[in-house]
Each structure stands twice: as C-alpha cells, then as structure tokens.
Amino acid sequence: MTKLIRSFLLPFILLAILFQSLYAEEGVFAETSSRSKSLFVSLESSPQKVYIGQVFSVKVKAIVAKSKVDALSNTFSEGSNVVVLNPQVMWESAGSNTYYATFLFKVTSKNASMPRLSVSLIQNQEALESEIIGLSLPSVVQLKSDPLFCNVIAQSFNVNKYKTTTFDAKNVIVVLEIETSGANLQDFKLGGIAKSGIDSYSQTANGEKIYYYAIIPNYQREFEFTYFDLPSNKFQKITLPVIIESDEVSTQLGLNPKESIFEFYKTIAYGVFAFVFFVILLKKRRWYYLLPVLIFTALFFLDKNPLNKVKLKANSALMILPTERSTVFFTNDKMLDVERLGDRDNYIKILLPDGKIGWTQRENITQN
C-alpha cells in the first residue's frame, strides 16, 4: 500500500520541483533583464613604443546605452613606475551616446606595469554601473646617455626668447622662455650648473611653457643642451651664445644700470660741465653763470641716486624674476643697505652690497 502511494505521488513531486525550477529561472532572467548592461568601455588607441620619461596618450571609448547620463568618472588602480598625468580628464561626447577620453601617462622605468581603469556611470551623484578595462604597456625604451640631455622628450620644442644679464662679479644669469608640445617639460633639468631650475611653469593652448634660469660663470661663451625630438627620433642640440644684454626695467631681468659705460661718461660729463661753468663764473664775474653751475652740480649728485639708497628688511626674499612664484635665491638675516634699481608692479629691483641683483616685494623696502 505504501509503495503504491509513493509511486502515485512521485510524478506529482517531480512535476512540482520542475515548475519551481522554471519559476526561479524566470525570476533570475527577469532580474537580469531589469539590470541589463548600459556601459561599454574599450581601448581606442595606444602607442606601440615609448621612451622612459616620454608623455604618451591612450584614447578610451565609452558607449552608454542610456538617454540620461550626468557624468562618467574615472578611477585608476595602482600601476608600477607609471604616472597618470590627468586621471580626472573630462569625457567628450561624440554623439550617438559615444564618449571619448584621452589619458596621458609617463613611464619612469623599464620595469613598469600599467594601471587598470575603472569607468563609472554617474546619475544623481551615484554610480549606477562600472566597467574595468586593462591597459597594455607599450614597449619601453631607454634613451642612450647624453651629458647635455635636458631630460625633455618632445613633439615640438622651441626657445621663444632668452636673456643673459649680470648676476654678480663672477657670474651671469641666463633666463630662457621655452615652449613645447607633447613633452615632459616639467622634467627640464641640466647638469653641471651650480644653481639652476624652473622659475615658473604654465600650460598653454597647445602645450606647456617654462621660464628656466641658470647661473653660469661670466667667462662662458655658449649655453647649450640637447632634447629628444620625437618626429625625427633623435637628439637635437640647442646652442645659445652668451651675450650680456643692456636692458630696461620693463623687462624681466636687466643689468645694473650703474655698470653701464654710458652712465659712467654721463656722470663725468655733469662734473666737467659744472667745473667749466664754475671757472667761467670766477673769471667773468657774471652771476648768471651760477645757474648752469648749480644745474650740472645737482645733476651730478642726482645721478649718483642718493634717493635710491634704501634698506632691505631682515628675512626678505630676493627672487630671480618679478613674479609671485619665482625662485628665491637669497634671504637676508639682518637689515641691509641696498640700492633701488627699478620697479615693476609690486616688485622692486635692488642691488645688494655684494653686487647681486634681484627682485623683492615692495613691502620689504624702507627708506633711509
């Protein structure tokens, strides 16, 4: 009897299990359908070969199967010896729910590995969906050694202008304005120079720009260095003649006007004219000759600029250029008697007792 009941119920039990399984699968399918994939990320372009230190780009494509998207956000996992220069670059729409982003990288060693990129779909400040893609490392090449190499690898490299001026009795300062595209310009550095560096850095519409300064011996006749040119795939040499320029205060750096030969002869001329008219005054006994004597005597003493003798407050910073982020090359520990040579905006150009010339903020200067 029991066997009969079991044989009778068994088909019904199996049928119930089958329906339950089908219902569960339908539920999973429905849930999966309600969460269908909306974000598709792929690698669009990447270089095959890069040099250590070179800035290179990787273009990524994202297709979003949603009509309303607030933003796409990026997160990079940690790579090895690879720097992501613009991790939060904005995605640009190309229409048809397609977006592109170009990421810039720099490899610092041959033993490197690229980070993984996670792209998230953002709506109402929440991540609705994310996708992770791997980025392949290009073939990494080490450049050959070059003692003049400035560490810059560039698509284009241009020295817009440069200036050489007196720094002190034994040295001159060379300031270069350099503009590049597709380059690691912030790595610009030269060896064999006692004091040098990037004074200011800025990004331009097509690349980067720096002001670089180097203090070199005044007997050096050429200033030269090399950079690696990507279009020609070889080192290019830059040679600049070291010519000390006489300059006006309106430019960023200038010679000490007191060292000008013209200034020297002008001062002598004032003294000579004052003496000549004084002798005429004594001989002619005409008092109207006193007027030119007084005028040239006043010009002689004014040319010595006693009014430009000022004091530099203690702990004042002296900078290479009259800019907010310029390099500080000297800080005095006590008040100094200095000479004011000129001014520009909120900065005063001064001559230190040891002959060095630099810029300081107006608030650091007091009158005698």
Short mmCIF file of C-alpha atoms in Angstrom, two decimals:
data_model
loop_
_atom_site.label_atom_id
_atom_site.label_comp_id
_atom_site.label_asym_id
_atom_site.label_seq_id
_atom_site.Cartn_x
_atom_site.Cartn_y
_atom_site.Cartn_z
CA MET A 1 0.00 0.00 0.00
CA THR A 2 2.79 2.37 0.95
CA LYS A 3 4.66 1.59 -2.24
CA LEU A 4 1.52 2.27 -4.22
CA ILE A 5 1.07 5.67 -2.62
CA ARG A 6 4.74 6.57 -3.23
CA SER A 7 4.54 5.55 -6.86
CA PHE A 8 1.37 7.61 -7.23
CA LEU A 9 2.82 10.79 -5.59
CA LEU A 10 6.27 10.67 -7.16
CA PRO A 11 5.25 12.11 -10.56
CA PHE A 12 3.46 14.99 -8.81
CA ILE A 13 6.53 15.75 -6.65
CA LEU A 14 8.84 15.76 -9.67
CA LEU A 15 6.43 17.99 -11.56
CA ALA A 16 6.32 20.46 -8.64
CA ILE A 17 10.11 20.60 -8.48
CA LEU A 18 10.28 21.22 -12.24
CA PHE A 19 7.78 24.10 -12.08
CA GLN A 20 9.64 25.62 -9.12
CA SER A 21 12.92 25.46 -11.01
CA LEU A 22 11.41 27.06 -14.10
CA TYR A 23 9.85 29.81 -11.98
CA ALA A 24 13.19 30.53 -10.30
CA GLU A 25 14.97 30.73 -13.66
CA GLU A 26 12.30 33.09 -14.96
CA GLY A 27 12.79 35.31 -11.89
CA VAL A 28 16.54 35.38 -12.39
CA PHE A 29 16.07 36.18 -16.07
CA ALA A 30 13.64 38.97 -15.22
CA GLU A 31 16.04 40.39 -12.64
CA THR A 32 18.94 40.19 -15.08
CA SER A 33 16.87 41.85 -17.78
CA SER A 34 15.97 44.69 -15.44
CA ARG A 35 19.70 45.23 -14.81
CA SER A 36 20.89 44.96 -18.40
CA LYS A 37 24.33 46.38 -19.18
CA SER A 38 24.40 50.07 -20.11
CA LEU A 39 28.14 50.88 -20.19
CA PHE A 40 30.61 49.51 -22.73
CA VAL A 41 34.25 50.66 -22.46
CA SER A 42 37.01 49.82 -24.93
CA LEU A 43 40.52 50.90 -25.83
CA GLU A 44 40.54 53.11 -28.92
CA SER A 45 44.26 53.79 -29.47
CA SER A 46 47.59 53.28 -27.72
CA PRO A 47 51.24 53.66 -28.83
CA GLN A 48 53.37 50.63 -29.59
CA LYS A 49 56.63 52.08 -28.24
CA VAL A 50 57.53 54.80 -25.73
CA TYR A 51 60.71 56.14 -24.14
CA ILE A 52 61.32 56.37 -20.43
CA GLY A 53 60.19 59.86 -19.40
CA GLN A 54 58.06 60.40 -22.51
CA VAL A 55 54.50 61.66 -22.13
CA PHE A 56 52.19 59.48 -24.23
CA SER A 57 48.43 59.30 -24.71
CA VAL A 58 45.91 56.47 -24.53
CA LYS A 59 42.46 57.06 -26.02
CA VAL A 60 39.49 55.24 -24.47
CA LYS A 61 35.98 54.90 -25.90
CA ALA A 62 32.76 54.55 -23.87
CA ILE A 63 29.30 53.74 -25.24
CA VAL A 64 26.41 54.48 -22.89
CA ALA A 65 23.06 52.81 -23.59
CA LYS A 66 21.14 55.37 -21.58
CA SER A 67 19.46 58.57 -22.68
CA LYS A 68 20.26 60.47 -19.49
CA VAL A 69 23.79 60.49 -18.08
CA ASP A 70 25.14 63.02 -15.60
CA ALA A 71 28.82 62.10 -15.92
CA LEU A 72 31.43 59.42 -16.39
CA SER A 73 34.03 59.14 -13.65
CA ASN A 74 37.46 57.52 -13.73
CA THR A 75 39.37 55.54 -11.13
CA PHE A 76 42.81 54.05 -11.69
CA SER A 77 44.28 51.16 -9.79
CA GLU A 78 47.90 51.49 -8.75
CA GLY A 79 50.33 50.74 -11.53
CA SER A 80 54.07 50.31 -11.23
CA ASN A 81 56.51 53.03 -12.38
CA VAL A 82 53.75 54.68 -14.40
CA VAL A 83 52.35 58.15 -13.67
CA VAL A 84 48.82 59.10 -14.75
CA LEU A 85 49.07 62.82 -15.53
CA ASN A 86 45.36 63.58 -15.99
CA PRO A 87 43.35 60.92 -14.13
CA GLN A 88 40.19 63.04 -13.96
CA VAL A 89 40.11 64.22 -17.56
CA MET A 90 36.61 65.05 -18.82
CA TRP A 91 34.92 62.73 -21.29
CA GLU A 92 33.93 64.36 -24.58
CA SER A 93 30.70 63.44 -26.33
CA ALA A 94 30.95 62.37 -29.96
CA GLY A 95 27.20 61.91 -30.40
CA SER A 96 25.17 58.70 -30.60
CA ASN A 97 25.80 58.01 -26.89
CA THR A 98 29.53 57.71 -27.59
CA TYR A 99 32.21 59.35 -25.44
CA TYR A 100 35.99 59.61 -25.67
CA ALA A 101 38.69 60.39 -23.13
CA THR A 102 42.42 60.78 -23.75
CA PHE A 103 44.61 59.92 -20.78
CA LEU A 104 48.25 60.98 -20.50
CA PHE A 105 50.86 58.69 -18.98
CA LYS A 106 54.58 58.77 -18.28
CA VAL A 107 56.70 55.67 -17.73
CA THR A 108 59.59 56.15 -15.30
CA SER A 109 61.26 52.73 -15.58
CA LYS A 110 61.52 49.74 -17.90
CA ASN A 111 60.09 47.62 -15.09
CA ALA A 112 56.62 49.13 -15.31
CA SER A 113 53.03 47.96 -15.41
CA MET A 114 50.00 49.95 -16.50
CA PRO A 115 47.17 50.58 -14.03
CA ARG A 116 43.65 49.28 -14.64
CA LEU A 117 40.96 51.82 -15.48
CA SER A 118 37.51 51.73 -13.89
CA VAL A 119 34.85 53.87 -15.58
CA SER A 120 31.62 54.53 -13.68
CA LEU A 121 28.26 55.74 -14.94
CA ILE A 122 27.10 58.56 -12.65
CA GLN A 123 23.50 59.66 -12.21
CA ASN A 124 22.17 61.75 -9.33
CA GLN A 125 25.65 61.62 -7.77
CA GLU A 126 25.54 57.82 -7.56
CA ALA A 127 27.45 55.21 -9.54
CA LEU A 128 24.88 53.15 -11.42
CA GLU A 129 27.32 50.89 -13.20
CA SER A 130 31.07 50.43 -13.61
CA GLU A 131 33.34 48.66 -16.03
CA ILE A 132 37.03 47.89 -15.65
CA ILE A 133 39.44 47.54 -18.55
CA GLY A 134 43.11 46.68 -18.62
CA LEU A 135 45.62 48.94 -20.34
CA SER A 136 48.54 47.29 -22.08
CA LEU A 137 52.05 48.65 -21.53
CA PRO A 138 53.81 49.76 -24.74
CA SER A 139 57.33 48.61 -25.43
CA VAL A 140 59.57 50.74 -23.19
CA VAL A 141 62.92 52.02 -24.50
CA GLN A 142 65.73 53.67 -22.53
CA LEU A 143 67.44 56.56 -24.35
CA LYS A 144 71.19 56.45 -24.66
CA SER A 145 73.23 58.59 -22.29
CA ASP A 146 73.91 62.20 -23.31
CA PRO A 147 75.68 64.59 -20.89
CA LEU A 148 73.88 67.59 -22.41
CA PHE A 149 70.41 65.99 -22.31
CA CYS A 150 67.84 68.21 -20.55
CA ASN A 151 65.51 65.22 -19.84
CA VAL A 152 62.82 66.53 -22.22
CA ILE A 153 61.27 64.33 -24.91
CA ALA A 154 59.04 66.44 -27.16
CA GLN A 155 56.93 66.55 -30.29
CA SER A 156 57.99 70.19 -30.66
CA PHE A 157 60.48 72.28 -28.70
CA ASN A 158 61.12 75.99 -29.05
CA VAL A 159 63.20 78.55 -27.16
CA ASN A 160 60.97 81.60 -27.66
CA LYS A 161 63.50 84.01 -26.19
CA TYR A 162 66.35 84.16 -23.74
CA LYS A 163 68.30 86.78 -21.87
CA THR A 164 71.75 86.90 -20.31
CA THR A 165 72.43 89.50 -17.63
CA THR A 166 74.95 90.18 -14.89
CA PHE A 167 74.25 88.33 -11.66
CA ASP A 168 77.33 89.24 -9.64
CA ALA A 169 81.04 89.95 -10.16
CA LYS A 170 81.81 86.40 -11.32
CA ASN A 171 78.56 85.07 -12.76
CA VAL A 172 75.82 85.82 -15.24
CA ILE A 173 72.25 84.57 -15.20
CA VAL A 174 70.65 83.08 -18.29
CA VAL A 175 66.84 83.02 -18.40
CA LEU A 176 65.08 81.03 -21.13
CA GLU A 177 61.44 81.00 -22.16
CA ILE A 178 60.78 77.51 -23.51
CA GLU A 179 57.54 76.27 -25.07
CA THR A 180 56.79 72.68 -26.06
CA SER A 181 54.00 70.38 -27.18
CA GLY A 182 53.66 66.69 -26.40
CA ALA A 183 56.50 66.91 -23.93
CA ASN A 184 57.54 66.30 -20.33
CA LEU A 185 58.69 69.92 -19.97
CA GLN A 186 58.42 69.92 -16.18
CA ASP A 187 61.35 67.48 -16.14
CA PHE A 188 63.69 70.05 -17.74
CA LYS A 189 66.99 69.94 -15.90
CA LEU A 190 70.63 70.49 -16.79
CA GLY A 191 73.67 69.01 -15.13
CA GLY A 192 76.96 70.71 -14.34
CA ILE A 193 75.37 74.00 -13.26
CA ALA A 194 75.78 75.21 -9.70
CA LYS A 195 72.42 76.99 -9.50
CA SER A 196 69.54 76.46 -11.92
CA GLY A 197 65.89 75.47 -12.06
CA ILE A 198 62.40 76.09 -13.39
CA ASP A 199 61.30 79.51 -12.19
CA SER A 200 57.71 79.30 -13.42
CA TYR A 201 55.53 76.79 -15.28
CA SER A 202 52.27 77.25 -17.17
CA GLN A 203 50.08 75.35 -19.59
CA THR A 204 49.32 76.88 -22.98
CA ALA A 205 46.63 76.15 -25.55
CA ASN A 206 48.91 73.71 -27.36
CA GLY A 207 51.33 72.58 -24.68
CA GLU A 208 53.49 73.88 -21.85
CA LYS A 209 55.77 76.82 -21.15
CA ILE A 210 58.51 77.40 -18.57
CA TYR A 211 60.96 80.08 -17.56
CA TYR A 212 64.24 78.38 -16.75
CA TYR A 213 67.21 80.11 -15.16
CA ALA A 214 70.85 79.10 -14.88
CA ILE A 215 73.66 80.94 -13.12
CA ILE A 216 76.91 80.32 -15.00
CA PRO A 217 80.46 81.78 -14.96
CA ASN A 218 80.77 85.07 -16.81
CA TYR A 219 83.59 83.66 -18.98
CA GLN A 220 81.30 81.02 -20.52
CA ARG A 221 80.63 81.89 -24.16
CA GLU A 222 77.90 79.38 -25.07
CA PHE A 223 74.91 77.86 -23.34
CA GLU A 224 73.97 74.53 -24.88
CA PHE A 225 71.86 71.46 -24.22
CA THR A 226 70.02 68.73 -26.09
CA TYR A 227 66.46 67.42 -26.12
CA PHE A 228 65.00 64.34 -27.79
CA ASP A 229 62.87 65.15 -30.83
CA LEU A 230 60.11 62.58 -31.41
CA PRO A 231 59.34 63.40 -35.09
CA SER A 232 62.98 62.87 -36.11
CA ASN A 233 63.60 60.25 -33.40
CA LYS A 234 66.96 61.73 -32.41
CA PHE A 235 68.65 64.22 -30.10
CA GLN A 236 68.58 67.85 -31.20
CA LYS A 237 71.15 70.33 -29.92
CA ILE A 238 70.34 73.89 -28.85
CA THR A 239 73.27 76.33 -28.77
CA LEU A 240 72.79 79.87 -27.48
CA PRO A 241 75.57 82.48 -27.47
CA VAL A 242 76.11 84.05 -24.06
CA ILE A 243 75.84 87.78 -24.78
CA ILE A 244 75.29 90.09 -21.83
CA GLU A 245 72.48 92.48 -22.69
CA SER A 246 71.83 96.01 -21.54
CA ASP A 247 68.17 96.17 -20.66
CA GLU A 248 65.42 98.38 -19.34
CA VAL A 249 63.47 97.89 -16.14
CA SER A 250 60.37 96.98 -18.13
CA THR A 251 61.86 93.59 -18.99
CA GLN A 252 62.01 90.78 -16.53
CA LEU A 253 65.74 90.97 -15.90
CA GLY A 254 68.24 93.75 -16.53
CA LEU A 255 71.79 94.80 -15.99
CA ASN A 256 72.69 97.07 -13.14
CA PRO A 257 72.35 100.49 -14.77
CA LYS A 258 75.24 101.73 -12.64
CA GLU A 259 77.58 99.42 -14.57
CA SER A 260 76.73 100.97 -17.96
CA ILE A 261 79.62 102.78 -19.70
CA PHE A 262 77.11 105.38 -20.86
CA GLU A 263 76.15 106.07 -17.25
CA PHE A 264 79.80 106.45 -16.34
CA TYR A 265 80.52 109.02 -19.06
CA LYS A 266 77.29 110.86 -18.32
CA THR A 267 78.29 111.30 -14.68
CA ILE A 268 81.75 112.54 -15.71
CA ALA A 269 80.17 114.98 -18.17
CA TYR A 270 77.95 116.51 -15.46
CA GLY A 271 81.01 117.05 -13.27
CA VAL A 272 83.10 118.53 -16.08
CA PHE A 273 80.35 120.97 -17.17
CA ALA A 274 79.80 122.06 -13.58
CA PHE A 275 83.55 122.70 -13.18
CA VAL A 276 83.86 124.57 -16.52
CA PHE A 277 80.97 126.92 -15.74
CA PHE A 278 82.36 127.45 -12.25
CA VAL A 279 85.72 128.56 -13.73
CA ILE A 280 83.89 130.87 -16.16
CA LEU A 281 81.94 132.28 -13.22
CA LEU A 282 85.16 133.09 -11.39
CA LYS A 283 86.73 134.74 -14.44
CA LYS A 284 83.77 136.61 -15.86
CA ARG A 285 82.20 137.53 -12.54
CA ARG A 286 78.79 137.21 -14.14
CA TRP A 287 76.31 135.73 -11.71
CA TYR A 288 74.09 134.20 -14.42
CA TYR A 289 76.88 131.63 -14.88
CA LEU A 290 75.94 130.40 -11.43
CA LEU A 291 72.72 128.86 -12.79
CA PRO A 292 74.40 126.23 -15.06
CA VAL A 293 76.89 125.52 -12.27
CA LEU A 294 74.04 124.72 -9.91
CA ILE A 295 72.14 122.71 -12.54
CA PHE A 296 75.07 120.47 -13.52
CA THR A 297 76.13 120.07 -9.90
CA ALA A 298 72.60 118.95 -9.00
CA LEU A 299 72.53 116.55 -11.96
CA PHE A 300 75.89 115.13 -10.90
CA PHE A 301 74.69 114.32 -7.40
CA LEU A 302 71.25 113.18 -8.50
CA ASP A 303 72.87 110.81 -10.96
CA LYS A 304 74.55 109.20 -8.00
CA ASN A 305 70.99 108.45 -6.91
CA PRO A 306 71.23 109.07 -3.19
CA LEU A 307 67.41 108.92 -3.11
CA ASN A 308 67.64 105.31 -4.30
CA LYS A 309 69.63 104.21 -1.28
CA VAL A 310 67.08 102.15 0.64
CA LYS A 311 67.02 99.46 3.29
CA LEU A 312 66.03 95.83 2.83
CA LYS A 313 64.17 94.48 5.84
CA ALA A 314 65.52 91.40 7.60
CA ASN A 315 64.27 88.00 6.39
CA SER A 316 63.27 89.39 2.99
CA ALA A 317 63.25 87.09 -0.02
CA LEU A 318 65.20 88.09 -3.13
CA MET A 319 63.88 86.44 -6.30
CA ILE A 320 65.13 85.76 -9.80
CA LEU A 321 62.09 87.27 -11.54
CA PRO A 322 59.35 89.73 -10.51
CA THR A 323 56.69 87.03 -10.29
CA GLU A 324 54.78 85.51 -7.40
CA ARG A 325 56.22 82.01 -7.76
CA SER A 326 59.73 83.00 -8.76
CA THR A 327 62.72 81.20 -7.29
CA VAL A 328 64.16 82.70 -4.11
CA PHE A 329 67.96 82.76 -4.30
CA PHE A 330 68.75 84.87 -1.23
CA THR A 331 67.24 85.70 2.16
CA ASN A 332 68.95 88.22 4.43
CA ASP A 333 69.19 87.58 8.17
CA LYS A 334 69.58 91.26 9.03
CA MET A 335 68.64 94.66 7.60
CA LEU A 336 70.81 95.65 4.62
CA ASP A 337 71.61 98.91 2.88
CA VAL A 338 70.79 98.32 -0.79
CA GLU A 339 70.29 100.35 -3.94
CA ARG A 340 66.98 100.54 -5.72
CA LEU A 341 67.40 100.00 -9.46
CA GLY A 342 63.81 99.98 -10.65
CA ASP A 343 60.36 98.56 -10.10
CA ARG A 344 57.69 96.51 -11.79
CA ASP A 345 54.16 96.07 -10.45
CA ASN A 346 54.52 95.07 -6.79
CA TYR A 347 58.24 94.31 -7.02
CA ILE A 348 61.40 96.37 -6.57
CA LYS A 349 64.68 95.53 -8.29
CA ILE A 350 67.62 96.05 -5.94
CA LEU A 351 71.40 95.82 -5.91
CA LEU A 352 72.88 94.01 -2.91
CA PRO A 353 76.18 95.08 -1.31
CA ASP A 354 77.91 92.02 -2.84
CA GLY A 355 76.79 93.05 -6.35
CA LYS A 356 73.94 90.57 -6.81
CA ILE A 357 70.75 91.85 -8.43
CA GLY A 358 67.26 90.55 -7.73
CA TRP A 359 63.62 91.39 -7.09
CA THR A 360 61.78 91.74 -3.81
CA GLN A 361 58.28 92.80 -2.82
CA ARG A 362 57.68 96.49 -2.12
CA GLU A 363 56.75 95.81 1.49
CA ASN A 364 60.30 94.61 2.14
CA ILE A 365 61.81 98.02 1.30
CA THR A 366 62.06 101.02 3.63
CA GLN A 367 63.58 104.44 3.01
CA ASN A 368 66.72 105.52 4.83
#
